[in-house]
Amino acid sequence: MSLFRPTVLLTSLLVAAAARGEPATLHWPVPMPAGAGWRIIDLREGQGVRHEEYLPRGQGLEDYRDRILVQRFAAQDMGPDSYLAYIAAGLARHCAGFTTSGMVSAVRDGLPSATRTAYCSNFQNRPYGYVIAQKAIRDGEHLFVVEREWRVPPFSIDDAGMASLSFGSPDEDEALKREIHLATRWLLEQVQPGRSAPPPVAATPEPPPKPPARPAKRR
């Protein structure tokens, strides 16, 4: 099974355009979710773009179940909401059924953000679909995008736009729904850009005390 990353494909043109002449992006550490040990499998940086991908330990490149993507690039006049709409429009063209839920727009420390979950019922007639919890943050001239993605068996989306996540046993289905809920909380509450504080200025050492003056010689 070939490795396919849907939103990476859809953002490639936007990121490539952003790379031209842009300064290096900010270094923003993303707190990984608790639970599975995460390992980085792809790290690229240059010309104003930074791209990171993580998989849980024990999952392979060709058969991963869930993945975290972190991207940072020039915003090109796009806000968080418009960026997520851009991704949704592109992803929907590749899915037999597509819907989104849980859009939350917010401003924290002066930085606008948008968070939501996208559901792709069946991707390009392959034997799987995607559930992707996404967050985009505008920080100055950059967009910071974090995604938690699950590759799952095909599922259905009803006429009301509700995704039916039923793949196996009820316990497995509930476990996935709980993961999605926790991932959304992680994006909302923990994933925030942080500006690095300047290094502390070292104190200037005091000069050593002057030796006492020698007494004048008696004549």
Short mmCIF file of C-alpha atoms in Angstrom, two decimals:
data_model
loop_
_atom_site.label_atom_id
_atom_site.label_comp_id
_atom_site.label_asym_id
_atom_site.label_seq_id
_atom_site.Cartn_x
_atom_site.Cartn_y
_atom_site.Cartn_z
CA MET A 1 0.00 0.00 0.00
CA SER A 2 1.53 3.31 -1.02
CA LEU A 3 1.86 6.06 1.51
CA PHE A 4 -0.50 8.94 0.78
CA ARG A 5 -0.89 12.10 2.80
CA PRO A 6 -3.95 14.00 1.56
CA THR A 7 -3.51 17.41 3.10
CA VAL A 8 0.21 17.42 2.35
CA LEU A 9 -0.67 17.08 -1.34
CA LEU A 10 -3.30 19.81 -1.16
CA THR A 11 -1.01 22.33 0.54
CA SER A 12 2.06 21.63 -1.58
CA LEU A 13 1.33 24.35 -4.13
CA LEU A 14 0.51 26.90 -1.45
CA VAL A 15 3.62 26.07 0.56
CA ALA A 16 5.83 26.05 -2.54
CA ALA A 17 4.67 29.54 -3.43
CA ALA A 18 5.23 30.68 0.14
CA ALA A 19 8.80 29.43 0.08
CA ARG A 20 10.04 31.95 -2.44
CA GLY A 21 12.01 34.65 -0.73
CA GLU A 22 10.58 34.08 2.73
CA PRO A 23 12.68 34.30 5.89
CA ALA A 24 13.13 31.26 8.11
CA THR A 25 10.00 30.41 10.08
CA LEU A 26 9.75 30.72 13.81
CA HIS A 27 10.80 27.70 15.83
CA TRP A 28 7.65 26.72 17.67
CA PRO A 29 7.72 23.56 19.81
CA VAL A 30 4.45 21.61 19.62
CA PRO A 31 3.55 19.56 22.72
CA MET A 32 2.84 16.01 21.59
CA PRO A 33 -0.33 14.34 22.94
CA ALA A 34 0.06 12.07 25.93
CA GLY A 35 -0.05 8.32 25.43
CA ALA A 36 1.76 6.83 22.45
CA GLY A 37 5.43 7.66 22.10
CA TRP A 38 5.80 9.77 18.96
CA ARG A 39 8.75 9.62 16.59
CA ILE A 40 9.55 12.12 13.87
CA ILE A 41 9.64 10.58 10.39
CA ASP A 42 10.02 13.69 8.21
CA LEU A 43 11.61 17.07 8.89
CA ARG A 44 12.23 19.66 6.20
CA GLU A 45 13.02 23.33 6.63
CA GLY A 46 14.18 26.05 4.31
CA GLN A 47 13.12 29.17 2.42
CA GLY A 48 10.50 30.10 4.98
CA VAL A 49 8.82 26.68 5.22
CA ARG A 50 9.03 24.09 7.98
CA HIS A 51 7.37 20.66 7.66
CA GLU A 52 7.25 17.96 10.35
CA GLU A 53 5.54 14.56 10.45
CA TYR A 54 5.22 12.22 13.43
CA LEU A 55 3.99 8.62 13.85
CA PRO A 56 3.37 6.66 17.04
CA ARG A 57 6.10 4.18 17.82
CA GLY A 58 5.24 0.76 16.41
CA GLN A 59 3.46 2.12 13.33
CA GLY A 60 5.13 1.99 9.92
CA LEU A 61 5.31 4.45 7.05
CA GLU A 62 3.19 2.28 4.77
CA ASP A 63 0.55 1.11 7.24
CA TYR A 64 0.23 3.91 9.79
CA ARG A 65 -3.09 4.40 11.54
CA ASP A 66 -2.60 7.89 12.92
CA ARG A 67 -0.19 10.70 12.25
CA ILE A 68 0.59 14.26 13.32
CA LEU A 69 1.52 16.92 10.77
CA VAL A 70 3.02 20.31 11.64
CA GLN A 71 3.53 22.97 8.96
CA ARG A 72 4.65 26.60 9.11
CA PHE A 73 4.74 28.88 6.10
CA ALA A 74 3.91 32.37 4.84
CA ALA A 75 0.21 33.11 5.26
CA GLN A 76 -0.29 34.82 1.87
CA ASP A 77 -3.16 36.93 3.25
CA MET A 78 -5.01 33.78 4.41
CA GLY A 79 -6.55 33.63 7.86
CA PRO A 80 -7.08 30.42 9.84
CA ASP A 81 -10.73 30.05 8.76
CA SER A 82 -10.02 30.65 5.08
CA TYR A 83 -7.08 28.24 5.15
CA LEU A 84 -9.20 25.42 6.60
CA ALA A 85 -11.87 26.17 3.99
CA TYR A 86 -9.20 25.93 1.27
CA ILE A 87 -8.05 22.53 2.57
CA ALA A 88 -11.64 21.27 2.90
CA ALA A 89 -12.52 22.25 -0.67
CA GLY A 90 -9.51 20.40 -2.05
CA LEU A 91 -9.97 17.32 0.11
CA ALA A 92 -13.68 17.05 -0.74
CA ARG A 93 -12.84 16.62 -4.42
CA HIS A 94 -11.00 13.37 -3.60
CA CYS A 95 -13.60 11.86 -1.25
CA ALA A 96 -16.75 9.85 -2.01
CA GLY A 97 -18.35 11.61 0.96
CA PHE A 98 -17.03 14.59 2.89
CA THR A 99 -18.17 16.66 5.86
CA THR A 100 -16.74 18.81 8.66
CA SER A 101 -17.78 19.53 12.22
CA GLY A 102 -16.82 21.42 15.33
CA MET A 103 -15.52 24.68 13.84
CA VAL A 104 -14.15 26.85 16.68
CA SER A 105 -12.65 30.27 15.93
CA ALA A 106 -10.80 32.05 18.69
CA VAL A 107 -8.17 34.66 19.53
CA ARG A 108 -5.56 33.98 22.19
CA ASP A 109 -2.71 36.33 23.06
CA GLY A 110 -3.67 38.34 19.99
CA LEU A 111 -3.31 35.35 17.64
CA PRO A 112 -6.41 34.24 15.65
CA SER A 113 -6.99 30.48 15.26
CA ALA A 114 -9.53 28.04 13.89
CA THR A 115 -10.07 24.39 14.83
CA ARG A 116 -12.32 21.75 13.30
CA THR A 117 -12.56 18.09 12.28
CA ALA A 118 -12.85 16.86 8.66
CA TYR A 119 -14.33 13.49 7.66
CA CYS A 120 -13.46 11.84 4.33
CA SER A 121 -15.62 8.71 4.01
CA ASN A 122 -13.64 7.02 1.22
CA PHE A 123 -10.50 8.51 -0.30
CA GLN A 124 -10.20 8.04 -4.08
CA ASN A 125 -11.89 4.61 -3.91
CA ARG A 126 -9.04 3.27 -1.79
CA PRO A 127 -9.79 0.87 1.05
CA TYR A 128 -9.76 3.63 3.66
CA GLY A 129 -11.05 7.06 4.60
CA TYR A 130 -9.67 9.81 6.81
CA VAL A 131 -10.63 11.64 9.96
CA ILE A 132 -8.51 14.77 10.43
CA ALA A 133 -8.59 17.11 13.43
CA GLN A 134 -7.07 20.41 12.26
CA LYS A 135 -5.93 23.68 13.76
CA ALA A 136 -4.56 26.73 11.97
CA ILE A 137 -3.07 29.75 13.75
CA ARG A 138 -2.05 33.08 12.22
CA ASP A 139 1.08 34.50 13.85
CA GLY A 140 2.21 37.64 12.10
CA GLU A 141 3.08 36.76 8.53
CA HIS A 142 3.00 32.99 9.14
CA LEU A 143 0.38 30.28 9.35
CA PHE A 144 1.01 27.44 11.79
CA VAL A 145 -0.99 24.30 10.95
CA VAL A 146 -1.25 21.22 13.17
CA GLU A 147 -3.22 18.11 12.21
CA ARG A 148 -3.97 14.82 13.92
CA GLU A 149 -5.00 12.34 11.24
CA TRP A 150 -6.48 8.83 11.43
CA ARG A 151 -6.63 6.49 8.43
CA VAL A 152 -9.68 4.27 8.95
CA PRO A 153 -11.87 1.82 6.97
CA PRO A 154 -14.47 3.49 4.70
CA PHE A 155 -17.53 4.81 6.53
CA SER A 156 -20.78 6.56 5.65
CA ILE A 157 -21.96 10.15 5.86
CA ASP A 158 -25.72 10.71 5.97
CA ASP A 159 -27.75 13.39 4.22
CA ALA A 160 -27.52 15.62 7.29
CA GLY A 161 -23.71 15.57 7.07
CA MET A 162 -23.20 13.31 10.08
CA ALA A 163 -20.34 10.81 9.92
CA SER A 164 -21.10 7.26 11.06
CA LEU A 165 -17.85 5.96 12.54
CA SER A 166 -18.69 2.27 12.74
CA PHE A 167 -15.87 -0.05 11.69
CA GLY A 168 -15.66 -3.00 14.05
CA SER A 169 -16.69 -3.73 17.59
CA PRO A 170 -18.54 -1.05 19.58
CA ASP A 171 -15.55 -0.83 21.91
CA GLU A 172 -13.19 -0.04 19.01
CA ASP A 173 -15.58 2.57 17.63
CA GLU A 174 -15.91 4.25 21.02
CA ALA A 175 -12.13 4.20 21.46
CA LEU A 176 -11.67 6.09 18.18
CA LYS A 177 -14.36 8.62 19.06
CA ARG A 178 -12.65 9.17 22.40
CA GLU A 179 -9.30 9.69 20.63
CA ILE A 180 -10.87 12.29 18.33
CA HIS A 181 -12.44 14.06 21.31
CA LEU A 182 -9.13 14.13 23.19
CA ALA A 183 -7.27 15.28 20.07
CA THR A 184 -9.69 18.17 19.65
CA ARG A 185 -9.15 19.19 23.27
CA TRP A 186 -5.39 18.94 22.72
CA LEU A 187 -5.60 21.24 19.71
CA LEU A 188 -7.85 23.73 21.48
CA GLU A 189 -6.10 23.85 24.82
CA GLN A 190 -2.44 22.94 24.33
CA VAL A 191 -1.42 23.69 20.76
CA GLN A 192 -0.50 27.37 20.87
CA PRO A 193 2.48 29.14 19.30
CA GLY A 194 5.03 30.41 21.77
CA ARG A 195 7.54 33.08 21.12
CA SER A 196 10.89 32.20 22.60
CA ALA A 197 11.98 34.56 25.33
CA PRO A 198 15.33 36.27 24.74
CA PRO A 199 18.21 34.65 26.60
CA PRO A 200 18.90 36.24 29.97
CA VAL A 201 21.62 38.82 29.97
CA ALA A 202 24.52 37.74 32.12
CA ALA A 203 25.23 40.02 35.02
CA THR A 204 28.34 42.11 34.64
CA PRO A 205 30.80 41.04 37.32
CA GLU A 206 31.78 43.70 39.76
CA PRO A 207 35.40 44.84 39.53
CA PRO A 208 37.62 43.57 42.32
CA PRO A 209 38.06 46.00 45.20
CA LYS A 210 41.03 48.32 44.95
CA PRO A 211 43.89 47.47 47.29
CA PRO A 212 44.18 49.83 50.24
CA ALA A 213 46.45 52.81 49.71
CA ARG A 214 49.94 52.38 51.09
CA PRO A 215 50.72 54.64 54.02
CA ALA A 216 53.04 57.53 53.21
CA LYS A 217 56.61 57.00 54.23
CA ARG A 218 57.80 58.99 57.19
CA ARG A 219 60.65 61.32 56.49
#
